Coordinates of C-alpha atoms and ligand atoms in Angstrom, one line a residue:
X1 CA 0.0 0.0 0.0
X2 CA 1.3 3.6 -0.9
X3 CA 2.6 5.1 2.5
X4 CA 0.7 8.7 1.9
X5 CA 2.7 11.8 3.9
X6 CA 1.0 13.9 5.1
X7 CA 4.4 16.4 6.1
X8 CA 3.4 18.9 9.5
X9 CA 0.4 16.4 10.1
X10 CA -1.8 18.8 8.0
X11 CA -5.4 18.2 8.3
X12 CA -4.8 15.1 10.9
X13 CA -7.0 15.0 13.3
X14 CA -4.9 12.9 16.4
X15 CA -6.8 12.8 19.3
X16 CA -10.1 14.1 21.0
X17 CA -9.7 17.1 23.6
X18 CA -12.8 18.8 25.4
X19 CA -10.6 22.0 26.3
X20 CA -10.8 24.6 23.4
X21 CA -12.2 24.3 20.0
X22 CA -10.4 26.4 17.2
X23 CA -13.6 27.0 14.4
X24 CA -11.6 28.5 11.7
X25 CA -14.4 29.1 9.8
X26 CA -16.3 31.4 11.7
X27 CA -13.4 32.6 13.6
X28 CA -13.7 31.8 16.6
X29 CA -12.7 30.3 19.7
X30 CA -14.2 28.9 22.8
X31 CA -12.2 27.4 26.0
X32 CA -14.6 24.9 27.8
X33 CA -17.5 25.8 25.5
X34 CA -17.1 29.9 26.2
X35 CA -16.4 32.1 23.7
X36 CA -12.9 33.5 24.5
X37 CA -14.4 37.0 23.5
X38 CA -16.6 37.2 26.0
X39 CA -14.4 35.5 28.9
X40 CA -11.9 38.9 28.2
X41 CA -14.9 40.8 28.6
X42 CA -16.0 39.2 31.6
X43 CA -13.3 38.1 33.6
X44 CA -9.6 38.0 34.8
X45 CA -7.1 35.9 33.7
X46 CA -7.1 33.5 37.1
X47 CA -10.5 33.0 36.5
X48 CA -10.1 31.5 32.8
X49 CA -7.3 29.4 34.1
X50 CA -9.8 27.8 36.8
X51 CA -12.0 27.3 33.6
X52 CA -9.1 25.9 31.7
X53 CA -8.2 23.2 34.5
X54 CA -11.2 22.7 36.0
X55 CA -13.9 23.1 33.1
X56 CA -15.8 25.3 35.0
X57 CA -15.8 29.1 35.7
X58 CA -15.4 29.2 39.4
X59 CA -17.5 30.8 42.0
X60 CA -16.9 33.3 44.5
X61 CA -15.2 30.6 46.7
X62 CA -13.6 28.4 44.7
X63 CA -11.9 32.2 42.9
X64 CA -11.0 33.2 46.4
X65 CA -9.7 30.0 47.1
X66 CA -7.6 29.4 44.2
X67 CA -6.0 33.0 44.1
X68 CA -5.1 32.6 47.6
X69 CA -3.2 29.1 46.6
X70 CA -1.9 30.7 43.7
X71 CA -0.9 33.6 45.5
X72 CA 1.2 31.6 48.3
X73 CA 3.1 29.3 45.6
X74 CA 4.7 32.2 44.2
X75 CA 7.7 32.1 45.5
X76 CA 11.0 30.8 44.1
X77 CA 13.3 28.9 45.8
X78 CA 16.6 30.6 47.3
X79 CA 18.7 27.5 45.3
X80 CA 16.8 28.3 42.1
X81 CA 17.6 32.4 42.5
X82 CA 21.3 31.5 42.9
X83 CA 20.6 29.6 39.6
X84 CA 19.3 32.3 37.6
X85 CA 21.9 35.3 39.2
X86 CA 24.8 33.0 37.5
X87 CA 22.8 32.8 34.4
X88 CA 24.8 34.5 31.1
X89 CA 23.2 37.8 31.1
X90 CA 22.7 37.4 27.2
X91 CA 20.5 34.4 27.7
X92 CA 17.4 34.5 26.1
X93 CA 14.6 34.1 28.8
X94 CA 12.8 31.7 27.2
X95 CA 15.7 29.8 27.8
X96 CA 15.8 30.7 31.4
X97 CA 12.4 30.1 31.8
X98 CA 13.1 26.2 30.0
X99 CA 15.9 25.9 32.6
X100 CA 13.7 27.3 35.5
X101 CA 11.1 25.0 34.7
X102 CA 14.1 21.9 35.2
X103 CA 15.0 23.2 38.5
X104 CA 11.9 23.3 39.5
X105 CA 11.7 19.2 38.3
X106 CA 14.5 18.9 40.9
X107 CA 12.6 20.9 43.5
X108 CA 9.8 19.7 43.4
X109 CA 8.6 16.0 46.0
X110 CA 5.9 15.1 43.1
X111 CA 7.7 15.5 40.2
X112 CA 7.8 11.7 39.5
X113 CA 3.9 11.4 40.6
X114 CA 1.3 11.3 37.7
X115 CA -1.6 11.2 39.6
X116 CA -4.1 13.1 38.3
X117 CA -4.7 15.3 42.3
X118 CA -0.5 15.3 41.7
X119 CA -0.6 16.8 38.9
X120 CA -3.2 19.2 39.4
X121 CA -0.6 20.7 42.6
X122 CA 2.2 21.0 40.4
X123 CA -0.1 22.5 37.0
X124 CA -0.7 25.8 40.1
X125 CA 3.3 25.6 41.2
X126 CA 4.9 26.2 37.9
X127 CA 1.8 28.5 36.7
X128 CA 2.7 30.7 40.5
X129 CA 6.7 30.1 39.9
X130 CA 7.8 31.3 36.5
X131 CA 6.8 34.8 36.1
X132 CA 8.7 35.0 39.4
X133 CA 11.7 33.3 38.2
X134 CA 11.5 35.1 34.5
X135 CA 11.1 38.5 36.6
X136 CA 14.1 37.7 38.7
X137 CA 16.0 37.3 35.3
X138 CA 14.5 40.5 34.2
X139 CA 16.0 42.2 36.8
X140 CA 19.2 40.2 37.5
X141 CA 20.6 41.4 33.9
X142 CA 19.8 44.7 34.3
X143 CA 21.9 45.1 37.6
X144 CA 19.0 45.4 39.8
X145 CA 18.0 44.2 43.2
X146 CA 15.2 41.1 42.6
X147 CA 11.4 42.1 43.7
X148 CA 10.0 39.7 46.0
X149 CA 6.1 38.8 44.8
X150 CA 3.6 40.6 46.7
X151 CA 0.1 38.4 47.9
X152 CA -1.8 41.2 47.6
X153 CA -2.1 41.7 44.1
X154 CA -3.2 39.9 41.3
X155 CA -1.3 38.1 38.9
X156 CA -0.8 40.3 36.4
X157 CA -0.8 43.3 38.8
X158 CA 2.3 41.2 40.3
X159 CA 3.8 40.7 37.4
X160 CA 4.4 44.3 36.8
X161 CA 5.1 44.3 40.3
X162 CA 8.1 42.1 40.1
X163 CA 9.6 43.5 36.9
X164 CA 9.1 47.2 37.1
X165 CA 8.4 47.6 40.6
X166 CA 5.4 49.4 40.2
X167 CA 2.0 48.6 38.8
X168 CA 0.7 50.9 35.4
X169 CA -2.8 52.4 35.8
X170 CA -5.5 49.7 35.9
X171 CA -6.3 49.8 32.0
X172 CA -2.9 49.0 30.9
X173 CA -2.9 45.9 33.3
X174 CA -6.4 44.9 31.8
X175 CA -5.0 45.1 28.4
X176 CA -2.3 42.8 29.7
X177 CA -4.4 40.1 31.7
X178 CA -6.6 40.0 28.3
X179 CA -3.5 38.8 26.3
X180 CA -2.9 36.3 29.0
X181 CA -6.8 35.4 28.0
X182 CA -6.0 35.0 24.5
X183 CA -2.7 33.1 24.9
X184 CA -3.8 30.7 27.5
X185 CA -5.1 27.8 24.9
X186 CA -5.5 26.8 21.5
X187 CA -6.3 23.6 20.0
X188 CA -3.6 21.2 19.3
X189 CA -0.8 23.9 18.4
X190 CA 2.8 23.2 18.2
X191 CA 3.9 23.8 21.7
X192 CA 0.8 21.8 22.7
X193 CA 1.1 18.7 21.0
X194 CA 5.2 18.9 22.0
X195 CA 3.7 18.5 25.3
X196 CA 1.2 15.8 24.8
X197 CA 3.6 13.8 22.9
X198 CA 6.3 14.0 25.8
X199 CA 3.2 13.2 28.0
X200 CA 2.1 10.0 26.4
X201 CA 5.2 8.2 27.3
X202 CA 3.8 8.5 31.2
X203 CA 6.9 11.3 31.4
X204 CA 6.1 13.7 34.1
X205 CA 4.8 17.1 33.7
X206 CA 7.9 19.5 34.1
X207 CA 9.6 17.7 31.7
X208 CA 6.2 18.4 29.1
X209 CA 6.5 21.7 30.0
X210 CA 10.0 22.4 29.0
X211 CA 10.0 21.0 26.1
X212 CA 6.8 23.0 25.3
X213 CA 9.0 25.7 26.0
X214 CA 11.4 25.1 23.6
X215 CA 9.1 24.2 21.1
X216 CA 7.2 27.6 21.5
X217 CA 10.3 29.5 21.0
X218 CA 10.2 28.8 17.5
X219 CA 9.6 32.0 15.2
X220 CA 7.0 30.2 13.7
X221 CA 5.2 29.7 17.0
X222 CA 5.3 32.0 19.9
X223 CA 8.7 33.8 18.9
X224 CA 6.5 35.7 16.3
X225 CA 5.7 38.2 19.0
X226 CA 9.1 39.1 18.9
X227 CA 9.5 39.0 15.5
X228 CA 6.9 41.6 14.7
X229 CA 9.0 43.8 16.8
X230 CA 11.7 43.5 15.3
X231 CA 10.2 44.0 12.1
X232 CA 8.3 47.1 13.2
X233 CA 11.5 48.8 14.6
X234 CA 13.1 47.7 10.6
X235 CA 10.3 49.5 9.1
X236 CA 11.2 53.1 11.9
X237 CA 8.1 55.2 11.0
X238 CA 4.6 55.2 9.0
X239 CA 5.5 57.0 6.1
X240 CA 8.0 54.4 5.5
X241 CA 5.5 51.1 6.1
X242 CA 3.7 51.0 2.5
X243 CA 7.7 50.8 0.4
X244 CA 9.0 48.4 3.2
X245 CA 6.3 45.4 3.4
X246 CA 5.9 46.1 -0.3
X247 CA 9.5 45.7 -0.8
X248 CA 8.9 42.5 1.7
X249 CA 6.5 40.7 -0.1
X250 CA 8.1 41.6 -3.6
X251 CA 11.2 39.5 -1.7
X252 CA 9.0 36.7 -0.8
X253 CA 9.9 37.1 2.6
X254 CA 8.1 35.6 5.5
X255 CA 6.0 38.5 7.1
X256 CA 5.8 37.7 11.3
X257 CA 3.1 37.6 12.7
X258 CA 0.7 37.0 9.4
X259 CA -0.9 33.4 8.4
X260 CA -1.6 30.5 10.7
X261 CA -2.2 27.0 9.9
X262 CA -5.5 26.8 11.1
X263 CA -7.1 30.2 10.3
X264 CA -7.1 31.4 7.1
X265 CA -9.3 34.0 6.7
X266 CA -8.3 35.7 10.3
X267 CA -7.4 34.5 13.6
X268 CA -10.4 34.9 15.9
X269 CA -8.4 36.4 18.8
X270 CA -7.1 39.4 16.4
X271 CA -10.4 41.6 17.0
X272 CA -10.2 42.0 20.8
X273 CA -6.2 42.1 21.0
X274 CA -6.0 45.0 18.7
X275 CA -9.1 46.4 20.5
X276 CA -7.2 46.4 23.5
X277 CA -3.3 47.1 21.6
X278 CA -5.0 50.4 20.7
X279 CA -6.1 51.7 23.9
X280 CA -2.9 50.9 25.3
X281 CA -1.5 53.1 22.4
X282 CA -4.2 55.7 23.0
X283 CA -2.7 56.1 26.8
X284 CA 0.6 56.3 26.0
X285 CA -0.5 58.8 23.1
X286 CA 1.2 56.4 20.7
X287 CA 0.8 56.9 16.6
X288 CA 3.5 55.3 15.3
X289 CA 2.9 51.5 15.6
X290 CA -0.8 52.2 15.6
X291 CA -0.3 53.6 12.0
X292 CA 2.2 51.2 11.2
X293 CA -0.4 48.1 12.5
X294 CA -2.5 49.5 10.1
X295 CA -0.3 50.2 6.5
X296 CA 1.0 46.3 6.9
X297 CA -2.2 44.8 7.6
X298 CA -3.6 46.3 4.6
X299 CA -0.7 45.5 2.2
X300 CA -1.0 42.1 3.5
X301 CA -4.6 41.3 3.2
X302 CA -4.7 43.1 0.2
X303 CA -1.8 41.8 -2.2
X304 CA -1.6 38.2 -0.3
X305 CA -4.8 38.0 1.0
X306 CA -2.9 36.7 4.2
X307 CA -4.3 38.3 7.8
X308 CA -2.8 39.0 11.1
X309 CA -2.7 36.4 13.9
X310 CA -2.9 36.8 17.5
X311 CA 1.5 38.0 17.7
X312 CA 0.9 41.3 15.4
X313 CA -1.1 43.3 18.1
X314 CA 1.1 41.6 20.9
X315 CA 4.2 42.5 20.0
X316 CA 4.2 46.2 19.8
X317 CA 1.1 46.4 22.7
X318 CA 4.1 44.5 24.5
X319 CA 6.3 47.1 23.7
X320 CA 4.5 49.8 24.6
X321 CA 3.4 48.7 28.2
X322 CA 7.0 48.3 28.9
X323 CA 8.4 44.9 28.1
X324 CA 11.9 43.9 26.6
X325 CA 11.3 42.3 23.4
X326 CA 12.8 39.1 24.3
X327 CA 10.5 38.8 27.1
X328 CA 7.3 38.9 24.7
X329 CA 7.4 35.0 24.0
X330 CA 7.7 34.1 27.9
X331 CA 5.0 36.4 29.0
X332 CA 3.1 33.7 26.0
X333 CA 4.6 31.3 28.7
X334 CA 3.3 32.4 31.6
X335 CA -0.4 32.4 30.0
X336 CA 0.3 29.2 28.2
X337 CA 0.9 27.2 31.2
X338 CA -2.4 27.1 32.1
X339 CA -3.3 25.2 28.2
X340 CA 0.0 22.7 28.2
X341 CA -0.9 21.6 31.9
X342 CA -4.6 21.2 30.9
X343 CA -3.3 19.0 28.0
X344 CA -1.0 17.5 29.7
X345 CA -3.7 16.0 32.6
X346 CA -6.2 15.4 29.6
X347 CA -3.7 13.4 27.8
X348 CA -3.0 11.2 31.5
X349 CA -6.8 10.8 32.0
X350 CA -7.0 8.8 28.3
X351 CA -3.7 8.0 27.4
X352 CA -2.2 6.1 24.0
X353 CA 1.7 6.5 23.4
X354 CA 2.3 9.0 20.1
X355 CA 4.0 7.2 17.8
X356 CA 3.6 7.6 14.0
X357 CA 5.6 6.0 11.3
X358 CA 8.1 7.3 8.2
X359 CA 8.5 6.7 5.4
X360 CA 12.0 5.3 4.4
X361 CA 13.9 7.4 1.6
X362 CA 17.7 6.4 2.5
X363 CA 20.4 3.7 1.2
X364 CA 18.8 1.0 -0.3
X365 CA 20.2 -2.3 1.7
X366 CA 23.8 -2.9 1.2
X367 CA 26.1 -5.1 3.1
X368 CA 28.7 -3.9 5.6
X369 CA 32.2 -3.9 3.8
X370 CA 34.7 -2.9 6.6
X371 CA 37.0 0.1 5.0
X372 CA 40.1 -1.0 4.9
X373 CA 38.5 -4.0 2.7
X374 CA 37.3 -1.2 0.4
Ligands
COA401 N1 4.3 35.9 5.1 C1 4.4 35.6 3.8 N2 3.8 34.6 3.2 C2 3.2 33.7 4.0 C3 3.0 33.9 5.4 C4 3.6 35.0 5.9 N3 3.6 35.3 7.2 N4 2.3 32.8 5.9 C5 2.0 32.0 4.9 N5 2.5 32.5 3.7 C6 2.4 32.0 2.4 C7 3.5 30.9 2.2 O1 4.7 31.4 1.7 C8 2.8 29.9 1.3 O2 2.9 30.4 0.0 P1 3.1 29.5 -1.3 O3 1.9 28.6 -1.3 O4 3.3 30.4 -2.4 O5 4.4 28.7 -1.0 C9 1.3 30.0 1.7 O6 1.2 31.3 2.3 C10 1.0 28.9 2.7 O7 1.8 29.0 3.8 P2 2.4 27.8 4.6 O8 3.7 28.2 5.2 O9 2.3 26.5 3.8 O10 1.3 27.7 5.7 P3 1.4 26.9 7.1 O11 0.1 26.5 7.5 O12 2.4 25.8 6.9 O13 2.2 28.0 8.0 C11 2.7 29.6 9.5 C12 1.6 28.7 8.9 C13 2.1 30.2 10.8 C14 3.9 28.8 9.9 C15 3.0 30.7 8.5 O14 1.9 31.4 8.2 C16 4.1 31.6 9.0 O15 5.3 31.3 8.8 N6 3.8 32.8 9.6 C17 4.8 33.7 10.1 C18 5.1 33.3 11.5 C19 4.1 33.6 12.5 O16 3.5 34.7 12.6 N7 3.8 32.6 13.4 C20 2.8 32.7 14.4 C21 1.7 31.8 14.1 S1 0.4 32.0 15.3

């Protein structure tokens, strides 16, 4: 029988999941049966990762509850700080945040247990522990003293906290807990499936994580945030944004942050990120990337017919709340978590080892002929 390929498992469906469901043609996307639109609208990012995990929105108790547990995890170890402080200074965090993560494994008195209560303890751990370890990075390389979390604010709230040492006024933080929102889960996704597949061979759950991490690193994954950056900063101002993406797709280049494999008429997170890149940009009485968003979105859609995904509005709504660039993909982390974990106790609950098959294009047979006989 022919062996058909079918290369980046396009159009395989591999397993069931009742998580999120991607519907790329309507655009949209809904975690646990919610639209993801409305859960920005509605809630804060703790609560969605309570839906995520425990396939319900919680109520007033069980949020209280949670936050609190999530709120006393966050600290990092005194072992794992001296870790990061002799760190190279040019790591790239997501690479700290991949060795974090290890650490942790080494920390932690259930790494080796699978149980499903197990690994529901050590999903909240590493979702409380590495924005704490990322922000002590943050502030290691840049010569500063390390912020200690602080229980009385939220998670977002204390991840500004622990970078910047203050927290920005209340709609700036919004905008930031809604991209947690958006990044927290998404089908069966690169990073995702990284972790499922590490998963189905009863590995633990730190290890699934970093190698998520590593696969999400990727430009082609998560390190588009960055990427759009970068590019933005290339094209310098507005007036210069028509000649340069022109000039880009005239050059067949590959434009970050544009095209998914799944949508392909728009990503359905798009709408409410730029909704909320844009008041960020309105605050801090930004024009340029705002007009700059806008010139290569229309160039795009109109001479490739290729829209923006979720990493276009990211990037420079990263940048303008703050952010180093680098540390765009691991704030994808820290939201991400909360999907990978999910996954990874889904993929427990009903497990089958992941193991396709190749087809062989080497050396034909031949017999061993030892060199010197040659
Ligand atoms: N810029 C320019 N052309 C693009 C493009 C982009 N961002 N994304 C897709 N295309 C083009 C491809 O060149 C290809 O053209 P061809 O048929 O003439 O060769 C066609 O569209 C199909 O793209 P393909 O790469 O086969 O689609 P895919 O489903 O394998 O890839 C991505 C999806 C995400 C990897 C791809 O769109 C990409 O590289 N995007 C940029 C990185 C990015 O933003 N990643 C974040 C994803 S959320």
């Amino acid at each position: 029988m022919a062996e058909e390929i079918k290369k980046g498992l396009l159009g395989i469906v591999v397993d069931e999941t009742t998580i999120s469901k991607v519907m790329p043609e309507i655009n949209s996307l809904t975690y646990r049966g919610y639209q993801v639109q409305e859960l920005c609208e509605n809630c804060k990012f703790e609560e969605v990762a309570y839906l995520i995990w425990h396939g319900n929105l919680p109520n007033t108790i069980e949020l209280r509850k949670f936050e609190s547990e999530e709120r006393l995890n966050r600290r990092i170890t005194k072992n794992l700080t001296k870790i990061i402080e002799h760190m190279p200074k040019k790591s790239h965090p997501m690479d700290v945040a991949r060795t974090a993560v290890s650490v942790m494994a080494l920390e932690d008195k259930e790494t080796s247990d699978n149980s499903a209560d197990a690994n529901m303890r050590k999903a909240l751990r590493i979702f409380a522990k590495v924005p704490t370890a990322l922000a002590a990075f943050f502030r290691i390389r840049k010569g500063k003293k390390i912020l200690q979390p602080k229980k009385n604010l939220t998670f977002s709230e204390n991840f500004f906290h622990m970078l910047f040492g203050k927290v920005p006024r209340s709609e700036i933080v919004r905008a930031f807990d809604v991209s947690l929102i958006l990044y927290a889960e998404h089908g069966f996704n690169v990073s995702t499936f990284t972790a499922r597949t590490i998963t189905s061979s009863l590995s633990d759950m730190h290890g699934a994580i970093t190698g998520a991490i590593a696969s999400l690193k990727g430009p082609l994954h998560g390190g588009a945030n960055e990427k759009v950056m970068e590019m933005m900063s290339k094209i310098k101002s507005p007036k210069n944004a028509k000649k340069w993406i022109n000039k880009a797709i005239d050059k067949k280049q590959v434009v970050m942050g544009f095209g998914h494999r799944v949508y392909k008429s728009g990503d359905s997170r798009v709408p409410t990120m730029k909704k909320y890149f844009l008041k960020v940009s309105k605050i801090k009485k930004d024009k340029k990337f705002h007009k700059i968003y806008d010139t290569v979105e229309k160039v795009m859609i109109k001479r490739k017919g290729i829209y923006p995904n979720m990493d276009f509005p990211t990037g420079p709504a990263y940048y303008l709340m703050g952010f180093d660039i680098d540390f765009f993909t691991p704030i994808f982390v820290i939201a991400r978590i909360t999907g990978w974990t999910a996954h990874i106790m889904e993929q427990h609950a009903s497990n089958k080892l992941i193991r396709p098959l190749s087809k062989y294009s080497g050396e034909k047979h031949r017999k061993v002929v030892l060199l010197n006989q040659r």
